[in-house]
Amino acid sequence: MFYSSKDLKFQLFEHIKVSELCKLPYFQEHSQETFELVLDAADKIAVHQLRPLLTEMDRQEPKLTADGIKVHPGMRKIIQTFGEDGWINATFSFEEGGQQLPNTMHMAAGFIFQAANYSSSVYPFLTTGAANLIRTFGSQELIDKFTPNMYNGKWQGTMALTEPDAGSSLSDLSTTAYPTEKEGVFKIKGQKIYISCGDHDACENIIHLMLARIEGAPAGVKGISLFVVPKINVDTGLPNDVRTEGVYHKMGYKGAPIAHLMMGSEDLCEGYLVGEAHRGLSYMFQMMNEARVGVGMNAGAIATAAYYSSLAYAKERPQGRKIGEKDPSQPQVSIIEHADVKRMLLFQKAITEGSLSLLLYCSKLGDMAHAGKGEAKVNAALLLGLLTPIAKSYPSEMGCLSTSAAVQVLGGAGYTTDFPVEQYYREARIHPIHEGTTGIHGMDLLGRKIVIQEGKAVQLLMAEMIQSIARAKTVKQTDSFASTLEKYMQKAQQVTGHLLQKAGKNPEVYLSDATLYLEFLGILVIAWRWLEQGMDASSQLEISTQDSEFYHGKLMAMEYFFEYELVKMGALEKRLLSEKITTIAMQTEWF
Amino acid sequence: MFYSSKDLKFQLFEHIKVSELCKLPYFQEHSQETFELVLDAADKIAVHQLRPLLTEMDRQEPKLTADGIKVHPGMRKIIQTFGEDGWINATFSFEEGGQQLPNTMHMAAGFIFQAANYSSSVYPFLTTGAANLIRTFGSQELIDKFTPNMYNGKWQGTMALTEPDAGSSLSDLSTTAYPTEKEGVFKIKGQKIYISCGDHDACENIIHLMLARIEGAPAGVKGISLFVVPKINVDTGLPNDVRTEGVYHKMGYKGAPIAHLMMGSEDLCEGYLVGEAHRGLSYMFQMMNEARVGVGMNAGAIATAAYYSSLAYAKERPQGRKIGEKDPSQPQVSIIEHADVKRMLLFQKAITEGSLSLLLYCSKLGDMAHAGKGEAKVNAALLLGLLTPIAKSYPSEMGCLSTSAAVQVLGGAGYTTDFPVEQYYREARIHPIHEGTTGIHGMDLLGRKIVIQEGKAVQLLMAEMIQSIARAKTVKQTDSFASTLEKYMQKAQQVTGHLLQKAGKNPEVYLSDATLYLEFLGILVIAWRWLEQGMDASSQLEISTQDSEFYHGKLMAMEYFFEYELVKMGALEKRLLSEKITTIAMQTEWF
């Protein structure tokens, strides 16, 4: 078991209430029944196609050959399945051949794939993201030229942003596009690094959505344009001068190839401008929320798989006796009987299920921002923007600690390759880095999202929390937790107000602990999601005795989060209210 | 650079004041000058022999062949050097051919070796530990038979404790020793797992110090005896029926082989009883403090190497601009200029140098407990016992987070095998597991060390802290930190008192958050070590302007620890004072 179907369905149908989306015209063809079919279909693929390759794909890394990068031979069949079964364009409109599936359900299915075998799940999701850019901002000609074979899985899509001298600092990218006589067609010259699925042999072509600077464009972020750059020219069938310079060897997530690409070394690389010139970065950023929530989901899914692996081990592994039992002739107990092991399991449960709640909540906001109407649509977009850095970073950062707890539950066995938890530990570590490091998201939250529209997004979040608290106070099992959350919410308001005073005076000081603020607000938000889960579990316990063990577990995980995690806000508060500018005062030469 | 010679010398000579040991008769032949020669010699070996194999040993894992486990061919020369240069028995007496080197200096040299290439450092240190057991508890016959070739590096020593059904629960081990007609010689039957350096081809023989139960011995820990079990019978030169069943594949620390051993499958395995029957576990535990402080040192050394790797990268890597600089035509700055990067570097500095201070302090206590006199000797042993779980666990747990911060400083590059930080990240993860998991050490601290002799060890620790606080209040740079530490020390006393009330009533409840208590007290102890380092840095700044940058860095790292780390005690205090028994109340079926 690498995820809990019961929990996923609870989260979707009883907690997030995804079926409410079916009231929106865009999703009206759907219902809880069709959603459950989606989950069942995802489970089948995950169990039968992805999961069996989990270990093999880690052990047989992609290799660079004279013909490009070779990946595990099983990937071809997997990508075909994703294409043929309609997963790649599932969220797109009926007119485009899609299924108008809510993004929330696409993310839920993704969660299943990622928990089964993270590396394999990356390929189709990247193609979805790349195709989404073309269909949203590209001309009909580009859409017709590229998207059909991306949707059916024949061609791989990528997002080609990073360059050797422009990692977190996109404004410095230097790949250049030179106009040609053909309208909309440019000659591309430059290099890109760390391109996920940037080259491989499980598809017939690779379609890069690439950022580059048109010759003579202004410096900085405003001079960046978006291009489609295929590996093979789709008109001529000839190579398009995109050379694979290397494949990165990584600590984990080894089943997906990460490429170093060189464009135009023979001056023959053609790229097609997407939308208007110089607007590439803004196009990219309009897709960012989804991609970033997606990374949070990856991290949460890996941590979930690790949690269930350690849970199974803890139930089976006999070791030691209960405290107070001194008789060595008594049989040993399963380690799950030890309080400290239960603590490590509860920690994982609280982190992974709390993260999943936030991620699905954000996904639903995305659906409302896309298909909703009026104020609800606008507010959903604002709230999603605010929560995105948290939804990306909290599961990523805490996912590393959660998988670490899984390793610890297994002890020495967890450190060996005999169990998958060590692989999860290695795979978890990428998420605080890619799609914006945690530091970048801290600055995004505090420097941008908190202040836009005079703090309207924060006000929306607080209004939601106040509503939750009011409701939770009327429920016996959540009453005291609601009061606790209220106090911490007030702490958060005080800290935010305190920091905002510094914003104008000294932006460097203001942002110097942005990463801590991100963690601080993240804990509050997850506590709120747990309060909501606690209420929903209470409701179910009132309705029937079915699955009562599951719902009791939810209430205990809520309690765990409040007892062991929420209190951490106090330590962060103390630092965030301090006037000492330690990190700024530290000098390079003093290290 | 994988460690700082400047910092190590500061810690040893200005901070811990290791040369004070030379006043003890046992160490009177030594002086700061001879100690510096030891460090220089260790540095040479580390730089010229160990460091060059760091990556190779990770990539070329030990392999099991028909002739046993094959390790990297470079290890033979390395072990020879350790043997020939006298490192293996350096701390033993002159009469035994040793150098009566303080353990503190042996640990300091070990720190250099471990930071250079952790896997390679494991081999000789295990031999030292095994030989130490023989020479301390074994007969002269056993000493003469085995130790000379262990000291000279021809034979490898191991500690063979763990069995498939007895990991953390040693009382359950079932390897059995059957008496033979020869006195002191037993036939051994059983299996051992996770035996570090349990078999390899870089030495001529492997000498296992093995726990087993003499046939008919009482159940539990009181029926365990200690045996010397060589791989090859040293009298006959024939194999001693110790079969290597397997080699473990591990996440990291791949250069050292971890073996699965089967003894007596042909009924021919002979073992030699060490000391008295049934006292094996108590012998082992008398060596445990050293081994456990040693594991803390391993963890600290790896984190140190990661710190310097990320520091070098941060100084060299240009990326982005200072906050407020919007002009993209301005050159990028080195990432060390960004406050958040400095935060991640200060975190590493605070963790690694704080850990090293505690580890060397404990090593010196070990020397005083060994070679000191009267009350000082007794008190040193008591204090060392109390601090050992912290010295083992704090660097191990925080070392994982510290190496993680190193990876984060490098961003995507840190996740690739192009830089060593990903290897450090994998190697760091073993330390919270081996030589007693963190959970075990929590119970050792709260369940045993806090309460022995009516809390005398804690009283000794608090008395030391009170003295430090009083002195620090007289120094301008440490005054305010001393007051802060005083408040947190009082918190610690309150929490300890609160917990102790539960000890008699319900031991399971009392110990349920022992891991948190270990973390709680660990933070306090490291803050105290930082206050001491702050005072010693202040003294140096008063004496001269030499190395003033280094000492300013010390003061800033102290400030960092108090601002960002010490505050975490508040969150732990809140949980430790709570009456909710969440982990105990949670039921297995609710997960």
Short mmCIF file of N, CA and C in Angstrom, two decimals, chain A residues 164-169 172 194 220 249-252 307 317 319 321-322 328 332 336 340 342-343 345 401 404 408 411-413 415-417 422 425-427 429-430 432-433 439 508 513 515-516 549 552-553 556 559 563-564 567 571 575 578 580 582-586 588-591, chain B residues 164-169 172 194 220 249-252 307 311 317 319 321-322 328 332 336 340 342-343 345 401 404 408 411-413 415-417 422 425-427 429-430 432-433 439 508 513 515-516 549 552-553 556 559 563-564 567 571 575 578 580 582-586 588-591:
data_model
loop_
_atom_site.label_atom_id
_atom_site.label_comp_id
_atom_site.label_asym_id
_atom_site.label_seq_id
_atom_site.Cartn_x
_atom_site.Cartn_y
_atom_site.Cartn_z
N PRO A 164 22.87 28.08 -17.10
CA PRO A 164 24.00 28.02 -16.17
C PRO A 164 24.13 29.28 -15.31
N ASP A 165 23.86 30.45 -15.89
CA ASP A 165 24.00 31.68 -15.11
C ASP A 165 22.66 32.27 -14.71
N ALA A 166 21.59 31.51 -14.85
CA ALA A 166 20.28 32.02 -14.48
C ALA A 166 19.46 30.88 -13.90
N GLY A 167 19.62 30.70 -12.60
CA GLY A 167 18.85 29.67 -11.92
C GLY A 167 17.63 30.34 -11.32
N SER A 168 17.77 30.77 -10.08
CA SER A 168 16.66 31.49 -9.42
C SER A 168 16.47 32.87 -10.03
N SER A 169 17.47 33.37 -10.71
CA SER A 169 17.41 34.73 -11.26
C SER A 169 17.11 34.67 -12.75
N ASP A 172 18.27 37.02 -15.74
CA ASP A 172 19.61 36.98 -16.32
C ASP A 172 19.76 35.96 -17.44
N TYR A 194 19.44 21.44 -16.39
CA TYR A 194 18.42 20.86 -15.49
C TYR A 194 17.05 20.76 -16.16
N GLY A 220 16.60 42.21 -18.44
CA GLY A 220 15.71 41.91 -17.33
C GLY A 220 14.51 41.09 -17.75
N HIS A 249 23.52 13.25 -13.16
CA HIS A 249 23.36 12.15 -12.20
C HIS A 249 22.92 12.77 -10.89
N LYS A 250 21.84 12.25 -10.37
CA LYS A 250 21.21 12.88 -9.23
C LYS A 250 21.15 11.94 -8.03
N MET A 251 20.92 12.55 -6.87
CA MET A 251 20.78 11.76 -5.64
C MET A 251 19.57 10.84 -5.70
N GLY A 252 18.50 11.32 -6.30
CA GLY A 252 17.29 10.51 -6.35
C GLY A 252 16.48 10.89 -7.56
N TYR A 307 5.27 6.97 4.44
CA TYR A 307 4.48 6.78 5.66
C TYR A 307 3.86 5.37 5.67
N ARG A 317 6.93 -5.67 12.65
CA ARG A 317 8.25 -5.91 13.22
C ARG A 317 8.18 -6.05 14.75
N GLN A 319 9.86 -6.11 18.34
CA GLN A 319 11.11 -5.64 18.93
C GLN A 319 10.83 -5.00 20.28
N ARG A 321 9.80 -4.71 24.46
CA ARG A 321 8.58 -4.94 25.23
C ARG A 321 8.04 -3.62 25.73
N LYS A 322 6.80 -3.63 26.18
CA LYS A 322 6.23 -2.40 26.73
C LYS A 322 7.05 -1.98 27.95
N PRO A 328 12.12 -11.08 30.17
CA PRO A 328 12.60 -11.33 28.81
C PRO A 328 12.03 -12.60 28.18
N GLN A 332 8.21 -10.50 22.32
CA GLN A 332 8.39 -9.09 21.97
C GLN A 332 7.08 -8.55 21.38
N ILE A 336 5.06 -0.82 16.76
CA ILE A 336 4.01 0.20 16.77
C ILE A 336 3.43 0.38 18.17
N ASP A 340 7.12 6.10 21.18
CA ASP A 340 7.98 6.91 20.31
C ASP A 340 7.80 6.54 18.84
N LYS A 342 4.89 5.39 17.65
CA LYS A 342 3.59 6.00 17.31
C LYS A 342 3.75 7.50 17.06
N ARG A 343 4.64 8.11 17.83
CA ARG A 343 4.89 9.54 17.61
C ARG A 343 5.43 9.78 16.20
N LEU A 345 5.00 7.92 13.61
CA LEU A 345 3.94 7.62 12.64
C LEU A 345 2.88 8.74 12.63
N LEU A 401 11.34 15.80 6.18
CA LEU A 401 11.39 15.35 7.58
C LEU A 401 10.47 14.15 7.80
N SER A 404 12.13 11.18 6.50
CA SER A 404 13.21 10.87 7.43
C SER A 404 12.66 10.09 8.62
N GLN A 408 13.58 6.34 10.00
CA GLN A 408 13.89 6.10 11.42
C GLN A 408 13.03 4.97 12.00
N GLY A 411 14.66 1.87 11.27
CA GLY A 411 16.00 1.71 11.86
C GLY A 411 17.01 1.34 10.79
N GLY A 412 17.94 0.46 11.14
CA GLY A 412 18.99 0.05 10.19
C GLY A 412 18.42 -0.43 8.87
N ALA A 413 17.29 -1.14 8.93
CA ALA A 413 16.68 -1.64 7.70
C ALA A 413 16.30 -0.49 6.76
N TYR A 415 17.85 2.16 6.27
CA TYR A 415 19.02 2.75 5.61
C TYR A 415 19.51 1.88 4.46
N THR A 416 18.99 0.66 4.37
CA THR A 416 19.42 -0.24 3.30
C THR A 416 18.46 -0.15 2.11
N THR A 417 18.95 -0.65 0.98
CA THR A 417 18.12 -0.63 -0.22
C THR A 417 17.14 -1.80 -0.24
N GLU A 422 14.51 4.46 1.82
CA GLU A 422 15.73 5.25 1.53
C GLU A 422 15.60 5.94 0.16
N TYR A 425 13.49 8.91 0.68
CA TYR A 425 14.26 9.96 1.35
C TYR A 425 15.07 10.76 0.33
N ARG A 426 15.66 10.05 -0.62
CA ARG A 426 16.45 10.74 -1.66
C ARG A 426 15.55 11.51 -2.63
N GLU A 427 14.39 10.95 -2.93
CA GLU A 427 13.50 11.60 -3.89
C GLU A 427 12.82 12.83 -3.28
N ARG A 429 14.08 14.99 -1.42
CA ARG A 429 14.96 16.14 -1.24
C ARG A 429 14.97 17.14 -2.41
N ILE A 430 14.48 16.74 -3.56
CA ILE A 430 14.48 17.68 -4.70
C ILE A 430 13.44 18.79 -4.55
N PRO A 432 12.22 20.88 -2.17
CA PRO A 432 12.51 22.24 -1.69
C PRO A 432 13.38 23.05 -2.66
N ILE A 433 13.86 22.39 -3.72
CA ILE A 433 14.76 23.07 -4.66
C ILE A 433 14.04 23.44 -5.95
N GLY A 439 13.53 29.46 -0.27
CA GLY A 439 13.89 30.87 -0.05
C GLY A 439 13.15 31.80 -1.00
N GLU A 508 15.52 44.94 2.80
CA GLU A 508 16.41 43.80 3.03
C GLU A 508 16.14 43.20 4.41
N ASP A 513 14.11 37.30 6.99
CA ASP A 513 13.62 36.03 7.57
C ASP A 513 12.35 35.56 6.87
N THR A 515 11.91 33.21 4.86
CA THR A 515 11.78 31.75 4.91
C THR A 515 11.13 31.31 6.22
N LEU A 516 11.50 31.97 7.31
CA LEU A 516 10.89 31.63 8.60
C LEU A 516 9.42 32.03 8.62
N GLU A 549 -12.93 3.80 13.08
CA GLU A 549 -11.50 3.80 13.41
C GLU A 549 -10.75 4.85 12.61
N HIS A 552 -11.56 8.27 14.06
CA HIS A 552 -10.85 8.49 15.31
C HIS A 552 -9.39 8.83 15.03
N GLY A 553 -8.83 8.16 14.06
CA GLY A 553 -7.44 8.44 13.67
C GLY A 553 -7.27 9.88 13.21
N MET A 556 -7.18 12.11 16.23
CA MET A 556 -5.90 12.02 16.94
C MET A 556 -4.79 12.73 16.17
N GLU A 559 -5.12 16.29 16.86
CA GLU A 559 -4.57 16.59 18.19
C GLU A 559 -3.04 16.60 18.15
N GLU A 563 -0.65 19.63 19.26
CA GLU A 563 0.23 19.43 20.41
C GLU A 563 1.71 19.55 20.06
N TYR A 564 2.09 19.03 18.89
CA TYR A 564 3.51 18.90 18.57
C TYR A 564 4.00 19.87 17.48
N VAL A 567 2.69 24.37 18.13
CA VAL A 567 3.50 25.07 19.13
C VAL A 567 4.79 25.65 18.56
N ALA A 571 8.08 29.56 18.72
CA ALA A 571 9.52 29.79 18.56
C ALA A 571 9.80 30.71 17.38
N ARG A 575 11.51 34.72 17.17
CA ARG A 575 12.55 35.19 16.26
C ARG A 575 12.03 36.31 15.35
N SER A 578 12.01 39.62 16.88
CA SER A 578 13.29 40.13 17.38
C SER A 578 13.81 41.25 16.47
N LYS A 580 17.08 41.88 16.24
CA LYS A 580 18.47 41.57 15.84
C LYS A 580 18.53 41.16 14.37
N THR A 582 20.78 39.48 12.65
CA THR A 582 21.96 38.60 12.67
C THR A 582 22.48 38.25 11.28
N THR A 583 21.59 37.82 10.40
CA THR A 583 22.06 37.32 9.11
C THR A 583 22.61 38.45 8.25
N ILE A 584 22.02 39.64 8.40
CA ILE A 584 22.51 40.77 7.60
C ILE A 584 23.82 41.29 8.19
N ALA A 585 23.91 41.27 9.50
CA ALA A 585 25.13 41.77 10.16
C ALA A 585 26.33 40.87 9.90
N MET A 586 26.07 39.58 9.68
CA MET A 586 27.17 38.65 9.44
C MET A 586 27.90 39.03 8.15
N THR A 588 30.79 38.26 5.11
CA THR A 588 31.34 37.12 4.36
C THR A 588 32.67 36.65 4.94
N GLU A 589 33.53 37.59 5.30
CA GLU A 589 34.88 37.22 5.77
C GLU A 589 34.84 36.56 7.15
N TRP A 590 33.74 36.71 7.84
CA TRP A 590 33.68 36.15 9.20
C TRP A 590 33.34 34.66 9.20
N PHE A 591 32.91 34.14 8.05
CA PHE A 591 32.59 32.70 8.01
C PHE A 591 33.88 31.88 8.07
N PRO B 164 19.05 -10.48 13.69
CA PRO B 164 17.79 -10.21 13.00
C PRO B 164 16.63 -9.91 13.96
N ASP B 165 16.57 -10.60 15.10
CA ASP B 165 15.47 -10.37 16.03
C ASP B 165 15.89 -9.58 17.25
N ALA B 166 17.06 -8.99 17.21
CA ALA B 166 17.53 -8.21 18.35
C ALA B 166 18.32 -7.02 17.83
N GLY B 167 17.58 -5.95 17.56
CA GLY B 167 18.23 -4.73 17.11
C GLY B 167 18.42 -3.84 18.32
N SER B 168 17.43 -3.00 18.59
CA SER B 168 17.50 -2.14 19.77
C SER B 168 17.32 -2.96 21.04
N SER B 169 16.77 -4.16 20.92
CA SER B 169 16.48 -4.96 22.11
C SER B 169 17.51 -6.06 22.26
N ASP B 172 17.26 -9.76 23.65
CA ASP B 172 16.68 -10.86 22.88
C ASP B 172 17.67 -11.58 21.98
N TYR B 194 24.15 -6.37 10.04
CA TYR B 194 24.63 -4.98 10.09
C TYR B 194 25.99 -4.86 10.77
N GLY B 220 17.44 -12.75 28.95
CA GLY B 220 17.61 -11.31 29.18
C GLY B 220 19.06 -10.87 29.17
N HIS B 249 23.37 -3.24 0.87
CA HIS B 249 23.47 -2.06 0.01
C HIS B 249 22.77 -0.94 0.74
N LYS B 250 23.48 0.16 0.89
CA LYS B 250 22.99 1.22 1.75
C LYS B 250 22.81 2.53 0.97
N MET B 251 22.06 3.43 1.58
CA MET B 251 21.84 4.74 0.97
C MET B 251 23.15 5.52 0.86
N GLY B 252 23.99 5.39 1.85
CA GLY B 252 25.24 6.15 1.83
C GLY B 252 26.29 5.41 2.62
N TYR B 307 29.27 21.79 5.24
CA TYR B 307 29.25 23.24 5.48
C TYR B 307 30.32 23.94 4.65
N LEU B 311 29.84 26.60 1.73
CA LEU B 311 30.41 27.94 1.94
C LEU B 311 31.25 28.36 0.73
N ARG B 317 29.56 31.49 -6.41
CA ARG B 317 28.43 31.42 -7.34
C ARG B 317 27.70 32.75 -7.44
N GLN B 319 24.62 34.96 -8.49
CA GLN B 319 23.20 34.75 -8.81
C GLN B 319 22.36 35.84 -8.14
N ARG B 321 20.61 39.73 -7.45
CA ARG B 321 21.15 41.01 -6.97
C ARG B 321 20.63 41.29 -5.57
N LYS B 322 21.24 42.24 -4.90
CA LYS B 322 20.77 42.63 -3.58
C LYS B 322 19.33 43.13 -3.71
N PRO B 328 18.85 45.25 -14.15
CA PRO B 328 19.40 43.96 -14.59
C PRO B 328 20.73 44.07 -15.32
N GLN B 332 25.61 40.35 -11.34
CA GLN B 332 25.03 39.57 -10.26
C GLN B 332 26.01 39.54 -9.07
N ILE B 336 26.33 34.41 -1.41
CA ILE B 336 26.57 34.61 0.02
C ILE B 336 26.12 36.01 0.46
N ASP B 340 19.22 35.16 3.13
CA ASP B 340 18.72 33.80 3.36
C ASP B 340 19.83 32.76 3.19
N LYS B 342 23.03 33.46 3.84
CA LYS B 342 23.82 33.62 5.07
C LYS B 342 23.15 32.91 6.24
N ARG B 343 21.82 32.95 6.26
CA ARG B 343 21.10 32.23 7.31
C ARG B 343 21.40 30.73 7.25
N LEU B 345 23.99 29.31 5.99
CA LEU B 345 25.40 29.07 6.35
C LEU B 345 25.61 29.24 7.85
N LEU B 401 19.99 17.88 9.27
CA LEU B 401 19.40 19.15 8.83
C LEU B 401 20.48 20.10 8.33
N SER B 404 21.44 19.09 4.97
CA SER B 404 20.33 19.45 4.09
C SER B 404 20.43 20.93 3.71
N GLN B 408 20.79 22.73 0.04
CA GLN B 408 19.90 23.83 -0.36
C GLN B 408 20.70 25.05 -0.84
N GLY B 411 21.42 24.57 -4.31
CA GLY B 411 20.26 24.47 -5.21
C GLY B 411 20.32 23.21 -6.05
N GLY B 412 19.91 23.32 -7.31
CA GLY B 412 19.89 22.15 -8.19
C GLY B 412 21.23 21.45 -8.26
N ALA B 413 22.32 22.22 -8.22
CA ALA B 413 23.66 21.63 -8.29
C ALA B 413 23.89 20.70 -7.10
N TYR B 415 21.84 18.81 -5.71
CA TYR B 415 21.12 17.54 -5.86
C TYR B 415 21.82 16.60 -6.83
N THR B 416 22.80 17.13 -7.54
CA THR B 416 23.52 16.29 -8.51
C THR B 416 24.79 15.71 -7.89
N THR B 417 25.29 14.68 -8.54
CA THR B 417 26.52 14.06 -8.05
C THR B 417 27.76 14.83 -8.49
N GLU B 422 25.51 15.99 -1.86
CA GLU B 422 24.46 14.96 -1.86
C GLU B 422 24.98 13.68 -1.18
N TYR B 425 24.77 14.25 2.45
CA TYR B 425 23.37 14.14 2.88
C TYR B 425 22.99 12.68 3.12
N ARG B 426 23.44 11.81 2.24
CA ARG B 426 23.15 10.38 2.40
C ARG B 426 23.94 9.77 3.56
N GLU B 427 25.17 10.22 3.73
CA GLU B 427 26.01 9.65 4.78
C GLU B 427 25.57 10.12 6.17
N ARG B 429 22.67 10.46 7.24
CA ARG B 429 21.41 9.87 7.72
C ARG B 429 21.57 8.62 8.56
N ILE B 430 22.75 7.98 8.54
CA ILE B 430 22.92 6.77 9.34
C ILE B 430 23.04 7.07 10.83
N PRO B 432 21.59 9.03 13.22
CA PRO B 432 20.48 8.90 14.19
C PRO B 432 20.05 7.46 14.40
N ILE B 433 20.59 6.54 13.61
CA ILE B 433 20.17 5.13 13.71
C ILE B 433 21.19 4.27 14.45
N GLY B 439 15.60 7.54 19.62
CA GLY B 439 14.57 7.16 20.59
C GLY B 439 15.16 6.45 21.80
N GLU B 508 5.28 4.74 31.39
CA GLU B 508 5.06 4.85 29.95
C GLU B 508 4.77 6.29 29.57
N ASP B 513 7.53 11.11 25.68
CA ASP B 513 8.14 12.17 24.88
C ASP B 513 9.62 12.32 25.20
N THR B 515 12.14 11.52 23.53
CA THR B 515 12.89 12.04 22.38
C THR B 515 12.83 13.56 22.33
N LEU B 516 11.66 14.10 22.66
CA LEU B 516 11.53 15.56 22.68
C LEU B 516 12.35 16.16 23.82
N GLU B 549 38.61 38.43 12.39
CA GLU B 549 37.44 38.04 11.59
C GLU B 549 36.87 36.70 12.09
N HIS B 552 35.03 37.33 15.36
CA HIS B 552 33.73 37.99 15.12
C HIS B 552 32.71 36.97 14.60
N GLY B 553 33.17 36.07 13.76
CA GLY B 553 32.29 35.03 13.25
C GLY B 553 31.75 34.15 14.37
N MET B 556 29.00 35.99 16.11
CA MET B 556 27.77 36.02 15.32
C MET B 556 27.09 34.64 15.32
N GLU B 559 25.27 34.37 18.47
CA GLU B 559 24.03 35.14 18.38
C GLU B 559 22.98 34.38 17.56
N GLU B 563 19.31 33.30 18.75
CA GLU B 563 18.16 33.91 18.08
C GLU B 563 17.28 32.88 17.38
N TYR B 564 17.90 31.89 16.76
CA TYR B 564 17.14 30.99 15.87
C TYR B 564 16.95 29.59 16.43
N VAL B 567 15.38 29.44 20.89
CA VAL B 567 13.93 29.71 21.02
C VAL B 567 13.09 28.45 20.80
N ALA B 571 8.89 25.94 22.27
CA ALA B 571 7.87 25.08 21.66
C ALA B 571 7.90 23.69 22.31
N ARG B 575 4.97 21.56 24.73
CA ARG B 575 4.52 20.18 24.56
C ARG B 575 4.85 19.35 25.80
N SER B 578 2.47 19.68 28.56
CA SER B 578 1.06 19.36 28.27
C SER B 578 0.68 18.04 28.92
N LYS B 580 -1.76 16.13 27.67
CA LYS B 580 -2.36 15.24 26.67
C LYS B 580 -1.40 14.10 26.34
N THR B 582 -1.21 12.06 23.72
CA THR B 582 -1.63 11.78 22.34
C THR B 582 -1.05 10.49 21.79
N THR B 583 0.25 10.30 21.94
CA THR B 583 0.86 9.13 21.29
C THR B 583 0.44 7.83 21.96
N ILE B 584 0.20 7.90 23.26
CA ILE B 584 -0.24 6.68 23.96
C ILE B 584 -1.71 6.40 23.66
N ALA B 585 -2.49 7.47 23.57
CA ALA B 585 -3.93 7.30 23.31
C ALA B 585 -4.20 6.78 21.89
N MET B 586 -3.29 7.08 20.97
CA MET B 586 -3.49 6.63 19.59
C MET B 586 -3.46 5.11 19.52
N THR B 588 -3.42 1.43 17.37
CA THR B 588 -2.86 0.88 16.14
C THR B 588 -3.87 0.87 15.00
N GLU B 589 -5.11 0.49 15.30
CA GLU B 589 -6.12 0.36 14.25
C GLU B 589 -6.56 1.72 13.70
N TRP B 590 -6.25 2.77 14.39
CA TRP B 590 -6.68 4.10 13.93
C TRP B 590 -5.75 4.68 12.87
N PHE B 591 -4.57 4.08 12.73
CA PHE B 591 -3.65 4.62 11.71
C PHE B 591 -4.21 4.31 10.32
#
